[in-house]
Coordinates of C-alpha atoms in Angstrom, one line a residue:
X4 CA 94.2 71.0 134.3
X5 CA 91.0 71.0 132.2
X6 CA 90.0 74.3 134.0
X7 CA 93.2 76.0 133.1
X8 CA 92.3 78.9 130.7
X9 CA 95.6 78.4 128.8
X10 CA 94.6 74.8 127.9
X11 CA 91.0 75.4 126.7
X12 CA 90.8 74.6 123.0
X13 CA 90.2 77.5 120.6
X14 CA 88.7 77.8 117.1
X15 CA 90.9 80.0 114.9
X16 CA 89.3 80.3 111.4
X17 CA 89.3 76.7 110.1
X18 CA 91.8 75.6 112.8
X19 CA 91.1 73.9 116.0
X20 CA 93.9 74.8 118.4
X21 CA 94.9 72.6 121.3
X22 CA 95.8 75.4 123.7
X23 CA 96.0 79.2 124.0
X24 CA 99.8 79.4 124.0
X25 CA 101.5 81.1 121.0
X26 CA 105.1 80.9 119.9
X27 CA 105.5 84.4 118.4
X28 CA 107.8 85.5 115.6
X29 CA 111.5 85.7 116.7
X30 CA 114.3 86.5 114.3
X31 CA 117.0 83.8 114.5
X32 CA 119.1 84.6 111.4
X33 CA 119.9 81.1 110.3
X34 CA 118.6 81.0 106.7
X35 CA 120.9 79.3 104.2
X36 CA 123.1 81.5 102.1
X37 CA 123.0 82.5 99.3
X38 CA 119.2 82.7 98.7
X39 CA 117.8 83.2 102.3
X40 CA 116.3 79.8 102.3
X41 CA 114.7 78.0 105.3
X42 CA 116.7 74.9 106.3
X43 CA 116.3 71.4 107.7
X44 CA 117.7 72.8 111.0
X45 CA 115.0 75.4 111.1
X46 CA 112.4 72.6 110.4
X47 CA 113.7 70.8 113.5
X48 CA 113.6 73.9 115.6
X49 CA 109.9 74.7 114.8
X50 CA 108.8 71.1 115.0
X51 CA 110.4 70.8 118.5
X52 CA 108.0 73.6 119.6
X53 CA 104.8 72.3 117.9
X54 CA 103.2 71.9 121.3
X55 CA 102.2 75.5 121.0
X56 CA 98.6 76.1 120.1
X57 CA 99.9 78.4 117.3
X58 CA 103.4 79.1 116.0
X59 CA 104.1 82.3 114.0
X60 CA 107.3 82.0 112.0
X61 CA 110.2 84.5 112.2
X62 CA 109.8 87.5 110.0
X63 CA 110.0 86.5 106.4
X64 CA 110.8 89.1 103.7
X65 CA 108.3 89.4 100.9
X66 CA 110.9 90.6 98.3
X67 CA 114.7 91.1 98.0
X68 CA 114.3 94.8 98.9
X69 CA 112.1 94.0 101.9
X70 CA 115.1 92.5 103.8
X71 CA 116.4 94.3 106.9
X72 CA 119.0 92.0 108.4
X73 CA 121.5 89.4 107.2
X74 CA 120.6 85.7 107.1
X75 CA 116.9 86.2 107.5
X76 CA 114.6 84.0 105.3
X77 CA 112.4 85.1 102.4
X78 CA 109.3 83.7 100.8
X79 CA 109.4 85.1 97.2
X80 CA 111.5 82.5 95.3
X81 CA 110.7 78.8 94.5
X82 CA 113.7 77.7 96.6
X83 CA 112.4 79.6 99.6
X84 CA 108.9 78.1 99.2
X85 CA 110.4 74.7 99.1
X86 CA 112.5 75.4 102.2
X87 CA 109.5 76.5 104.1
X88 CA 107.6 73.4 103.0
X89 CA 110.1 71.4 105.0
X90 CA 109.3 73.5 108.1
X91 CA 105.5 73.3 107.7
X92 CA 105.5 69.6 107.0
X93 CA 107.6 69.0 110.2
X94 CA 105.3 71.1 112.3
X95 CA 102.2 69.5 111.0
X96 CA 103.7 66.0 111.5
X97 CA 103.8 66.9 115.2
X98 CA 100.2 68.1 115.2
X99 CA 101.1 71.8 115.3
X100 CA 99.7 74.9 113.4
X101 CA 102.0 77.5 111.9
X102 CA 101.4 80.9 110.3
X103 CA 104.1 82.8 108.3
X104 CA 104.9 86.3 109.3
X105 CA 105.2 88.4 106.2
X106 CA 107.7 91.2 106.6
X107 CA 108.8 94.4 104.7
X108 CA 111.2 96.4 106.8
X109 CA 110.9 99.6 104.8
X110 CA 113.6 102.0 106.0
X111 CA 115.0 99.7 108.6
X112 CA 117.8 98.3 106.5
X113 CA 120.9 99.3 104.6
X114 CA 121.9 99.1 100.9
X115 CA 124.2 96.3 101.8
X116 CA 121.2 94.1 102.6
X117 CA 119.2 94.9 99.5
X118 CA 121.6 94.7 96.6
X119 CA 122.8 98.3 96.9
X120 CA 119.4 99.8 96.5
X121 CA 118.2 102.8 98.5
X122 CA 115.7 101.7 101.2
X123 CA 112.0 102.8 100.8
X124 CA 109.5 104.1 103.3
X125 CA 106.3 106.1 103.7
X126 CA 108.5 109.2 103.7
X127 CA 112.1 110.2 103.2
X128 CA 112.7 110.2 107.0
X129 CA 115.7 108.3 108.4
X130 CA 115.3 106.0 111.4
X131 CA 117.7 108.0 113.5
X132 CA 120.1 106.0 115.7
X133 CA 118.9 102.6 114.4
X134 CA 121.5 100.0 113.5
X135 CA 120.9 96.9 111.3
X136 CA 122.9 93.7 110.8
X137 CA 124.7 93.2 107.5
X138 CA 127.1 90.7 106.1
X139 CA 129.2 92.4 103.4
X140 CA 132.1 90.5 101.9
X141 CA 131.7 87.9 104.6
X142 CA 132.3 90.6 107.3
X143 CA 129.2 90.6 109.5
X144 CA 128.5 93.6 111.7
X145 CA 126.1 96.4 112.6
X146 CA 125.7 99.6 110.5
X147 CA 123.4 102.6 110.8
X148 CA 120.4 103.0 108.5
X149 CA 120.4 105.5 105.7
X150 CA 117.8 108.0 104.6
X151 CA 115.1 106.2 102.6
X152 CA 113.2 107.5 99.7
X153 CA 109.4 107.8 99.8
X154 CA 107.4 105.3 97.8
X155 CA 105.4 106.7 94.9
X156 CA 101.7 105.8 94.7
X157 CA 102.5 103.4 91.8
X158 CA 105.3 101.8 93.9
X159 CA 102.9 101.4 96.9
X160 CA 100.6 99.3 94.6
X161 CA 103.6 97.2 93.6
X162 CA 104.5 96.5 97.3
X163 CA 100.8 95.6 98.0
X164 CA 101.1 93.0 95.2
X165 CA 104.3 91.7 96.7
X166 CA 102.4 91.1 99.9
X167 CA 99.6 89.3 97.9
X168 CA 102.1 87.1 96.1
X169 CA 103.9 86.3 99.4
X170 CA 100.6 85.2 101.0
X171 CA 100.0 82.9 98.0
X172 CA 103.5 81.5 98.3
X173 CA 103.0 80.9 102.1
X174 CA 99.9 78.8 101.4
X175 CA 101.8 76.9 98.7
X176 CA 104.6 76.3 101.3
X177 CA 102.0 74.7 103.6
X178 CA 101.5 77.4 106.1
X179 CA 98.1 77.5 107.8
X180 CA 97.9 81.3 107.3
X181 CA 99.9 84.5 107.5
X182 CA 100.6 87.3 109.9
X183 CA 101.3 90.7 108.6
X184 CA 104.1 92.4 110.5
X185 CA 102.6 95.8 111.3
X186 CA 104.7 96.4 114.4
X187 CA 108.2 97.4 115.6
X188 CA 108.8 100.2 113.2
X189 CA 108.7 98.3 109.9
X190 CA 107.0 99.4 106.7
X191 CA 103.3 99.1 107.7
X192 CA 104.1 100.8 111.0
X193 CA 106.0 103.6 109.1
X194 CA 102.8 104.4 107.3
X195 CA 100.6 104.1 110.4
X196 CA 102.5 106.2 112.9
X197 CA 102.1 110.0 112.6
X198 CA 105.8 110.8 113.3
X199 CA 107.2 108.5 110.5
X200 CA 104.6 109.5 107.9
X201 CA 105.0 113.0 106.5
X202 CA 103.1 112.3 103.2
X203 CA 100.5 114.9 101.9
X204 CA 98.7 112.5 99.5
X205 CA 96.0 109.9 100.2
X206 CA 98.5 107.8 102.3
X207 CA 99.4 110.6 104.8
X208 CA 98.0 113.3 107.0
X209 CA 94.7 112.2 108.5
X210 CA 94.4 109.0 110.5
X211 CA 92.2 107.5 107.8
X212 CA 94.8 108.2 105.2
X213 CA 97.6 106.7 107.4
X214 CA 95.5 103.6 107.8
X215 CA 95.1 103.2 104.0
X216 CA 98.3 101.2 103.4
X217 CA 97.3 98.7 106.1
X218 CA 93.8 98.4 104.7
X219 CA 95.1 97.8 101.1
X220 CA 97.6 95.2 102.2
X221 CA 95.0 93.3 104.3
X222 CA 92.4 93.4 101.6
X223 CA 95.0 92.1 99.1
X224 CA 96.2 89.2 101.2
X225 CA 92.7 88.4 102.4
X226 CA 91.3 88.4 98.9
X227 CA 94.1 86.0 97.9
X228 CA 93.9 83.4 100.7
X229 CA 90.8 84.3 102.8
X230 CA 90.6 86.5 105.8
X231 CA 90.2 83.4 108.0
X232 CA 93.9 82.9 107.3
X233 CA 95.1 86.4 108.0
X234 CA 96.4 87.8 111.3
X235 CA 98.0 91.2 111.9
X236 CA 100.6 92.2 114.5
X237 CA 100.7 95.7 115.9
X238 CA 102.7 97.4 118.7
X239 CA 100.8 100.5 119.8
X240 CA 103.3 101.8 122.4
X241 CA 106.6 100.7 121.0
X242 CA 109.2 103.2 119.8
X243 CA 111.4 100.5 118.3
X244 CA 113.2 101.5 115.1
X245 CA 112.2 105.1 115.4
X246 CA 108.5 105.0 114.9
X247 CA 106.4 107.1 117.2
X248 CA 102.7 108.1 117.1
X249 CA 101.3 111.3 118.6
X250 CA 98.2 109.6 119.9
X251 CA 98.7 105.8 119.9
X252 CA 95.5 104.9 121.7
X253 CA 93.4 106.7 119.1
X254 CA 95.5 105.4 116.2
X255 CA 95.5 101.8 117.3
X256 CA 91.9 101.7 118.4
X257 CA 91.0 102.9 115.0
X258 CA 93.3 100.3 113.4
X259 CA 91.8 97.5 115.5
X260 CA 88.3 98.6 114.5
X261 CA 89.3 98.6 110.8
X262 CA 90.8 95.1 111.2
X263 CA 87.6 93.9 112.8
X264 CA 85.5 95.3 109.9
X265 CA 87.8 93.6 107.4
X266 CA 87.4 90.3 109.3
X267 CA 91.0 89.3 109.9
X268 CA 91.2 86.1 112.1
X269 CA 93.4 87.6 114.8
X270 CA 95.0 90.7 116.1
X271 CA 98.4 90.2 117.8
X272 CA 99.4 93.0 120.2
X273 CA 103.1 93.3 121.1
X274 CA 103.4 95.3 124.3
X275 CA 106.5 97.3 124.9
X276 CA 108.6 95.1 127.1
X277 CA 111.9 96.8 127.9
X278 CA 112.5 97.7 131.6
X279 CA 111.2 101.3 131.6
X280 CA 108.7 100.8 128.8
X281 CA 105.3 102.6 128.8
X282 CA 102.6 100.4 130.4
X283 CA 99.6 99.6 128.2
X284 CA 96.6 100.7 130.3
X285 CA 93.8 98.3 131.1
X286 CA 91.3 100.8 129.6
X287 CA 93.2 100.7 126.3
X288 CA 93.1 96.9 126.2
X289 CA 89.4 97.0 127.0
X290 CA 88.9 99.5 124.1
X291 CA 90.6 97.1 121.7
X292 CA 88.4 94.3 122.9
X293 CA 85.3 96.3 122.3
X294 CA 86.2 97.3 118.7
X295 CA 87.8 94.1 117.6
X296 CA 85.6 91.0 117.7
X297 CA 88.1 88.4 116.5
X298 CA 90.9 86.5 118.4
X299 CA 93.2 88.8 120.4
X300 CA 96.7 87.7 121.2
X301 CA 99.0 89.6 123.6
X302 CA 102.8 89.3 123.9
X303 CA 105.3 91.0 126.2
X304 CA 107.0 89.5 129.2
X305 CA 104.1 87.3 130.2
X306 CA 104.5 84.5 132.7
X307 CA 101.9 81.8 133.2
X308 CA 100.1 83.6 135.9
X309 CA 99.7 86.9 134.0
X310 CA 98.6 84.9 130.9
X311 CA 95.9 83.0 132.8
X312 CA 94.6 86.3 134.2
X313 CA 94.5 88.0 130.7
X314 CA 92.4 85.2 129.3
X315 CA 90.2 84.8 132.4
X316 CA 89.5 88.5 132.4
X317 CA 88.5 88.4 128.7
X318 CA 90.7 91.0 127.1
X319 CA 93.0 88.3 125.6
X320 CA 92.1 85.0 123.9
X321 CA 95.7 83.7 123.5
X322 CA 99.1 84.8 125.0
X323 CA 102.4 84.6 123.2
X324 CA 105.7 83.7 125.0
X325 CA 108.7 84.8 123.1
X326 CA 112.2 84.2 124.5
X327 CA 110.9 81.5 126.9
X328 CA 110.2 79.3 123.8
X329 CA 113.9 79.7 122.8
X330 CA 115.3 77.6 125.7
X331 CA 112.1 75.6 126.5
X332 CA 110.9 73.6 123.4
X333 CA 108.4 71.9 125.7
X334 CA 107.1 75.2 127.2
X335 CA 103.4 74.3 127.1
X336 CA 104.1 71.1 129.1
X337 CA 106.2 73.1 131.6
X338 CA 103.3 75.6 132.0
X339 CA 100.8 72.8 132.4
X340 CA 102.8 71.0 135.1
X341 CA 104.3 74.2 136.7
X342 CA 107.9 73.1 135.9
X343 CA 110.8 75.6 135.9
X344 CA 111.7 77.5 132.7
X345 CA 115.3 77.3 131.5
X346 CA 117.1 80.5 130.6
X347 CA 118.3 81.1 127.1
X348 CA 121.8 81.9 126.0
X349 CA 121.8 85.4 124.5
X350 CA 125.0 84.8 122.6
X351 CA 123.2 82.2 120.4
X352 CA 120.0 84.1 119.5
X353 CA 121.1 85.4 116.1
X354 CA 123.1 83.4 113.6
X355 CA 125.2 80.3 114.0
X356 CA 124.2 76.6 113.9
X357 CA 122.3 74.1 116.1
X358 CA 123.9 75.5 119.3
X359 CA 121.3 77.6 121.0
X360 CA 118.6 76.7 118.5
X361 CA 117.8 73.0 118.6
X362 CA 120.0 71.7 121.4
X363 CA 117.9 72.8 124.4
X364 CA 116.5 69.8 126.2
X365 CA 113.0 69.1 127.6
X366 CA 112.3 69.6 131.3
X367 CA 113.2 65.9 132.0
X368 CA 116.6 66.4 130.4
X369 CA 115.8 64.4 127.3
X370 CA 116.4 65.7 123.8
X371 CA 113.6 67.7 122.2

């Protein structure tokens, strides 16, 4: 289907992508312990899905204190860089492209996940009612977050440098670029949204001040690896992990304009996708298109028909399919040939072994 909008090639920075289908970041909690190192099993998982135009890795913590959940991978140690090199080599061998999602969870963690330290955030405001996964003394389970402490200005500069080093590490590990996780209530989001940022210094208060941390991180990683290798994920209407903004359309249109001015290669918008979630208005999407000139990716319960419409109407350039990629390693071919999508097993999403990770077959029943 050469006329299919999802299968028109796309230039993304220095990359020539084979289609407009994105495998977005999805936490799978299977990193090797101790050390939070990507494994051979993870390399197989990503390589099976290399038919996507672009893969974005699961969230990958930039430092030991950036970690929010047990068994998630990092990218700050030599062992972690070597583990991720196995993944990128496997994806590239299949002709795929892969970005690393760089992740600092801020307050969305617990001391048990970060060596007993107190979590940090834009402000000393707890993520009320939010639970995170820990593995203390080989007893995994969910616990509620604690009250974080506000980062000092000097500490903010240190975190920005952690992002810079993580971006350098990602390129050393063979990634084609990086995506900054600015969505779903994690650290960048905690600075950005008005109700999670109570600061009165240059990082809080006005919208321009709340955008400052995002700007500084983007400038740091772009200066390190080139803006043509930097994407950013935002979630304007989500209330996940306790972050809420008083005027999300104003805030996120301004963020998109800033990212366009800085020259990041793509903006990845995660739409709220639970059953009674707020709907992202078409006018809002058009506003983002007007202020951001780069590649726009959308994610959030898209099927093939909605994805084709989004691209044909011009407000999206690529579309990400999250959980469909879990059980359909050959999802692009299923879309191309209008084949059924297999359902995933929710019980195997987080943690475990190959079951529910690499054992899903192709549409014809053969092994992926």
